[in-house]
PDB file of C-alpha atoms in Angstrom:
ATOM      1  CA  UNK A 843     105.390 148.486 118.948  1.00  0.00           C
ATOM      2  CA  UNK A 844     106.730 145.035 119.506  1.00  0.00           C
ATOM      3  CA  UNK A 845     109.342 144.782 122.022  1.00  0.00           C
ATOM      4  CA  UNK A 846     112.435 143.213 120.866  1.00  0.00           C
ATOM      5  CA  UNK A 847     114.121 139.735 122.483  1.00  0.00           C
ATOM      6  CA  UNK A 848     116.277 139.821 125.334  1.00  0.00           C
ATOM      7  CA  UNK A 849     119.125 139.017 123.169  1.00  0.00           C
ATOM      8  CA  UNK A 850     118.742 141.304 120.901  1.00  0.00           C
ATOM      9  CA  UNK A 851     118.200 143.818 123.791  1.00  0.00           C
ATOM     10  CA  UNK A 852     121.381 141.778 125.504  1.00  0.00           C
ATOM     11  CA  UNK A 853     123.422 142.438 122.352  1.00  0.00           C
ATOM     12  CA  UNK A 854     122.455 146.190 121.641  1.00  0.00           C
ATOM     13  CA  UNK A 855     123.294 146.962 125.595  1.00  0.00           C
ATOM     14  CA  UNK A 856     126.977 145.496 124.852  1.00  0.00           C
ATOM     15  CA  UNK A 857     127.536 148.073 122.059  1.00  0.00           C
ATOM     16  CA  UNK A 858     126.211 151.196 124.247  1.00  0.00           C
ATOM     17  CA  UNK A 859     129.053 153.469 125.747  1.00  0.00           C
ATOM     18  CA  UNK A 860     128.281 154.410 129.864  1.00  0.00           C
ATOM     19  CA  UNK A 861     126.875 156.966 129.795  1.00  0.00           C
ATOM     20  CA  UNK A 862     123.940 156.357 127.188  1.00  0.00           C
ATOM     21  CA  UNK A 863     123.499 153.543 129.781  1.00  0.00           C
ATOM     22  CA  UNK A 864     123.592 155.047 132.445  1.00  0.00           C
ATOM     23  CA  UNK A 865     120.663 157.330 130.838  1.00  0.00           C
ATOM     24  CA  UNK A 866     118.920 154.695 129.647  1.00  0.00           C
ATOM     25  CA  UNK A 867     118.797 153.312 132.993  1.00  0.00           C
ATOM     26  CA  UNK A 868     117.184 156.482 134.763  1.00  0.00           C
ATOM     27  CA  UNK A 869     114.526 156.439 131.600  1.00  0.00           C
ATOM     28  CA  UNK A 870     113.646 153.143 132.870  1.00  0.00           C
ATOM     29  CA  UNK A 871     113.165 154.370 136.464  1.00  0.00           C
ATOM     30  CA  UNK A 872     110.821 157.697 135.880  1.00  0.00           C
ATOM     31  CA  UNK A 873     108.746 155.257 133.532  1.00  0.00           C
ATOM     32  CA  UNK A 874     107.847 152.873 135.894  1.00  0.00           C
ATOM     33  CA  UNK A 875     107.667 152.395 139.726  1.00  0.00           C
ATOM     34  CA  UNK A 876     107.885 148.922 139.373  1.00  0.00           C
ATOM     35  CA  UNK A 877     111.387 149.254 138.083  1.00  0.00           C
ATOM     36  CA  UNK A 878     112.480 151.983 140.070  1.00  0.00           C
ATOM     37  CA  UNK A 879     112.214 149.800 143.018  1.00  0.00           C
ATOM     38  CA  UNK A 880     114.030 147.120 141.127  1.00  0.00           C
ATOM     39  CA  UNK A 881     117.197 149.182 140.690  1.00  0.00           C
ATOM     40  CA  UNK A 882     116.295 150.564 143.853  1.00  0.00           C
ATOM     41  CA  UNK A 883     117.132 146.993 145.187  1.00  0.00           C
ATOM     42  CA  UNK A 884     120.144 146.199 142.502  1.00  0.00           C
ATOM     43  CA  UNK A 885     122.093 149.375 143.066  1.00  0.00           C
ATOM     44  CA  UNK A 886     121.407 149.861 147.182  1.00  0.00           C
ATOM     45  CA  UNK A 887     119.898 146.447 148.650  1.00  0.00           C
ATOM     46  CA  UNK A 888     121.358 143.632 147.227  1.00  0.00           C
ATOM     47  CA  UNK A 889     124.593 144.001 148.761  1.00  0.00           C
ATOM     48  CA  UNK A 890     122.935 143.109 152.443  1.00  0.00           C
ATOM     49  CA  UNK A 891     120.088 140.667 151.921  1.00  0.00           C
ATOM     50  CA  UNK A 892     119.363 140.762 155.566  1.00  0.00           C
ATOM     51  CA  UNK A 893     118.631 144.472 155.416  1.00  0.00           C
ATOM     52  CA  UNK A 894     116.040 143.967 152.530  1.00  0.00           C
ATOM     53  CA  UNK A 895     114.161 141.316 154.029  1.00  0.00           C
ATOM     54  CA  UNK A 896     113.552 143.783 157.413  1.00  0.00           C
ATOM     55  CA  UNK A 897     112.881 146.835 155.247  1.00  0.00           C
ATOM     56  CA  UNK A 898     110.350 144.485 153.748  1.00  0.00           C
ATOM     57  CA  UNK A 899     109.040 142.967 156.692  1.00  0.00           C
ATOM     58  CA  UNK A 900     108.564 146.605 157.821  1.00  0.00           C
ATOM     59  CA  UNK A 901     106.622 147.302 154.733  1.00  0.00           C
ATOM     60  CA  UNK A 902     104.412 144.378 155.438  1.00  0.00           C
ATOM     61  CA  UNK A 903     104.038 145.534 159.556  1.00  0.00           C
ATOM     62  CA  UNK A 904     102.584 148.563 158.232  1.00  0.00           C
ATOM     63  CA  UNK A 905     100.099 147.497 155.674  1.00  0.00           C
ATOM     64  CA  UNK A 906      98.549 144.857 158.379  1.00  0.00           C
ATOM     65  CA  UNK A 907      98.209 147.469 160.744  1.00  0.00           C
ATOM     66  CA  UNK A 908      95.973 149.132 157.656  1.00  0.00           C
ATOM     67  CA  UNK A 909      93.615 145.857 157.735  1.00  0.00           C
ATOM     68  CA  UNK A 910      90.063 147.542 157.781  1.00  0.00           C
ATOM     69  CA  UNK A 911      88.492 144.421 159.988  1.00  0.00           C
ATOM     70  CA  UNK A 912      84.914 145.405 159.922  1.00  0.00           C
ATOM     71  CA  UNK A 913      84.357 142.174 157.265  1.00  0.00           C
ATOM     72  CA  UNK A 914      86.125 139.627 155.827  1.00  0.00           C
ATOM     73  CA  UNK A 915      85.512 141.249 152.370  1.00  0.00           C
ATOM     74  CA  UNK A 916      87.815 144.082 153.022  1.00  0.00           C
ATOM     75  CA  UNK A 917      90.249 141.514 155.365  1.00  0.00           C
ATOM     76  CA  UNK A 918      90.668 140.014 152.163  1.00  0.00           C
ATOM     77  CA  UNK A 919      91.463 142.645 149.272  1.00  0.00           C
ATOM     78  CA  UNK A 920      94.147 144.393 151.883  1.00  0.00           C
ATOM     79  CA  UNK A 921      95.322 140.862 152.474  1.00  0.00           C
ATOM     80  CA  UNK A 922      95.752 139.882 148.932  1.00  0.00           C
ATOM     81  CA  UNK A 923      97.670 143.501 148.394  1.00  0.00           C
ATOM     82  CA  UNK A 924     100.086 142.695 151.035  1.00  0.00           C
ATOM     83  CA  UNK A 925     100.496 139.141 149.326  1.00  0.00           C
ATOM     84  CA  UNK A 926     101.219 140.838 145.826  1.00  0.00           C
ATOM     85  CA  UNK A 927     103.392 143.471 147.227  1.00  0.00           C
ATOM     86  CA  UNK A 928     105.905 140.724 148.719  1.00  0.00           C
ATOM     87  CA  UNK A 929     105.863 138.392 145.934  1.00  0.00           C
ATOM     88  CA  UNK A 930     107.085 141.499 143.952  1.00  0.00           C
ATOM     89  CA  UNK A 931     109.898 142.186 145.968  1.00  0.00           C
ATOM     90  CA  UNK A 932     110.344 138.499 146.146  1.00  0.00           C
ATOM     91  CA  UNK A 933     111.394 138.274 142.179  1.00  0.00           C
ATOM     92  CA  UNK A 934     113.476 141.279 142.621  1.00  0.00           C
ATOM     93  CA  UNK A 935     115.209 139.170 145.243  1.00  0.00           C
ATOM     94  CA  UNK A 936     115.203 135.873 143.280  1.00  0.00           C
ATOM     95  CA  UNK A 937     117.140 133.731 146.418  1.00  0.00           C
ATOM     96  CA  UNK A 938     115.254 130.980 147.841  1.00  0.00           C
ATOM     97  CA  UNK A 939     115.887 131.825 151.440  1.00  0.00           C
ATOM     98  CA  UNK A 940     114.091 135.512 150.833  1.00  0.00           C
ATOM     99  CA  UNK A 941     111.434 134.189 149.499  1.00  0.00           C
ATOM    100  CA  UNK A 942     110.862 131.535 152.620  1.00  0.00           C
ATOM    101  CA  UNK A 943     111.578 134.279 155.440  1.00  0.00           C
ATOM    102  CA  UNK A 944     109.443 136.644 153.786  1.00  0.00           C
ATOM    103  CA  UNK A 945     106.211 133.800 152.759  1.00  0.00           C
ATOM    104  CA  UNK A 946     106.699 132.693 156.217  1.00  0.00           C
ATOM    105  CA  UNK A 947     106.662 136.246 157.926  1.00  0.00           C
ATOM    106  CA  UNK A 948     103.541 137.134 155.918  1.00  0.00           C
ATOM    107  CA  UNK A 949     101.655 133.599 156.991  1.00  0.00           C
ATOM    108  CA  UNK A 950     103.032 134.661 160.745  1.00  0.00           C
ATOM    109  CA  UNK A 951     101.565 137.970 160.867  1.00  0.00           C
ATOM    110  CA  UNK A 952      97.802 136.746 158.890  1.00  0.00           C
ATOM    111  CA  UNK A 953      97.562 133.947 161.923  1.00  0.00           C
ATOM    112  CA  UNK A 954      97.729 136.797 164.485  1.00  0.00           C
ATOM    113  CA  UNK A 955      95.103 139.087 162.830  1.00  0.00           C
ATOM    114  CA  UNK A 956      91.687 139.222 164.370  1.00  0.00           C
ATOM    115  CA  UNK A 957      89.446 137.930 163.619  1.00  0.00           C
ATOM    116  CA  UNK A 958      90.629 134.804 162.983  1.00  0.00           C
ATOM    117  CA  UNK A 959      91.067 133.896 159.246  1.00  0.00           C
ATOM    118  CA  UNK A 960      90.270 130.245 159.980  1.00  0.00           C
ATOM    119  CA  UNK A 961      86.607 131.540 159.600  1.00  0.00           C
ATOM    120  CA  UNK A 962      86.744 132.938 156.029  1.00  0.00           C
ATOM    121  CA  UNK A 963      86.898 129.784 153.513  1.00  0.00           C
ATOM    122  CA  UNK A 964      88.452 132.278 150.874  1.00  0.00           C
ATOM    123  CA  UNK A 965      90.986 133.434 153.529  1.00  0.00           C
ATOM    124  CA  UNK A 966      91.426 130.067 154.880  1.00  0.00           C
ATOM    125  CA  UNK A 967      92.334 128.784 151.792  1.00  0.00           C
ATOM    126  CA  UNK A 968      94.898 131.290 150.734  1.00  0.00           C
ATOM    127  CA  UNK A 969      96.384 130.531 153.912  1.00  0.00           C
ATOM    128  CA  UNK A 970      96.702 126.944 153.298  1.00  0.00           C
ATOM    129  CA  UNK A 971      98.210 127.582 150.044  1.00  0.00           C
ATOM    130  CA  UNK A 972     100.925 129.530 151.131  1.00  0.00           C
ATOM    131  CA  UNK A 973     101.965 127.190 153.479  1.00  0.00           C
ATOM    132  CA  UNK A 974     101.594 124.189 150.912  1.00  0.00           C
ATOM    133  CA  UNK A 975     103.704 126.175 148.567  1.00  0.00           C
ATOM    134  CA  UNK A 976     106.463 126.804 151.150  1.00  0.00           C
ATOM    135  CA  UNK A 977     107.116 123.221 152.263  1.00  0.00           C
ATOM    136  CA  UNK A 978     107.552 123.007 148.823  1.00  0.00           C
ATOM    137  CA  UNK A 979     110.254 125.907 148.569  1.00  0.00           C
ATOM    138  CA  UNK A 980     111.708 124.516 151.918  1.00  0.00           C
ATOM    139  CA  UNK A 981     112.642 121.326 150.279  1.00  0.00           C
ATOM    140  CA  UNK A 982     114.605 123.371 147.743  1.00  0.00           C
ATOM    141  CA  UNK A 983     117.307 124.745 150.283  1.00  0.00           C
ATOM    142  CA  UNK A 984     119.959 123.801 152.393  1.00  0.00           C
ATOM    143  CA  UNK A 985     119.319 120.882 154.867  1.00  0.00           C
ATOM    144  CA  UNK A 986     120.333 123.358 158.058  1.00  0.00           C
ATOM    145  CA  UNK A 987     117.944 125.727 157.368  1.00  0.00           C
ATOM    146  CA  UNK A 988     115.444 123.393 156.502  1.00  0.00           C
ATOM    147  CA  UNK A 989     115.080 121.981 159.666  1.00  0.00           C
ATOM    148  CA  UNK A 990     114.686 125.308 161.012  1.00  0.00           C
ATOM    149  CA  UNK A 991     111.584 126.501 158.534  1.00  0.00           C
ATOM    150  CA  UNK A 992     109.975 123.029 159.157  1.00  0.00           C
ATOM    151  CA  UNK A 993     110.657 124.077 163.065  1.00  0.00           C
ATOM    152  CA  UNK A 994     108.607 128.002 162.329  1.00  0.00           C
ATOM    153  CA  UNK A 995     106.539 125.807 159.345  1.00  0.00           C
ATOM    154  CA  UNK A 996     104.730 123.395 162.161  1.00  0.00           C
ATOM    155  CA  UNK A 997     103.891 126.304 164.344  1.00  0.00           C
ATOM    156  CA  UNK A 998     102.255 127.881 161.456  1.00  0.00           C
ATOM    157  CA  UNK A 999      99.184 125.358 161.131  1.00  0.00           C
ATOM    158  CA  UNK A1000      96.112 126.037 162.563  1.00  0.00           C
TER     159      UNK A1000
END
């Protein structure tokens, strides 16, 4: 089956009464978990942003504390995991300053694990290009707070 346009989809979701939507919706959640945690975050997060980004950073707390450290091999699979998992609930987010606090948080918590990743190339790197990508994102926001990520930025290279 080929899936139809967004505004086609757009223009068919106009003409639906509330409660086909509404069970349309739920359809959507029990198909996927990927989009039960989106309206997860539309319906009960987004109101307080600050709120998501610590039930996040929680989330991330406990999947370093999972880090099987016996070799870099395994450092790095669990480390790309956590990576994925918070640029997913960075695009359900879609602001800017989530996306910063959250990049930042992860790159905060991979500089304290031991052993060092400064002595993996492959974890090294993927390091590096999270914080190359967030001066980048930095530039993007107000000039207040970017004075303050440059501030947590700086303290983040090795």
């Amino acid at each position: 089956m080929k899936a139809a346009t967004l505004k086609k989809l757009k223009k068919e979701l106009s003409n639906v009464n509330n409660k086909k939507l509404l069970k349309i919706c739920l359809h959507l959640a029990k198909f996927k978990k990927e989009n039960k945690e989106l309206l997860t975050y539309l319906l009960l997060e987004s109101e307080s942003e600050e709120g998501y980004i610590e039930t996040v950073k929680e989330e991330v707390d406990s999947l370093f504390e999972t880090i099987n450290t016996t070799s870099y091999f395994y450092m790095k699979k669990t480390i790309r995991k956590i990576l994925r998992t918070i640029k997913t609930n960075i695009r359900y987010s879609k602001k800017k300053t989530t996306e910063i606090e959250l990049i930042l948080y992860f790159c905060e918590k991979l500089k304290a694990v031991r052993p060092s990743v400064q002595y993996s190339q492959v974890l090294k790197n993927l390091y590096e290009r999270e914080l190359i990508s967030l001066e980048k994102k930095i530039k993007l926001v107000h000039e207040d707070l970017q004075f303050e990520y440059i501030e947590t930025l700086t303290d983040l290279k090795f």
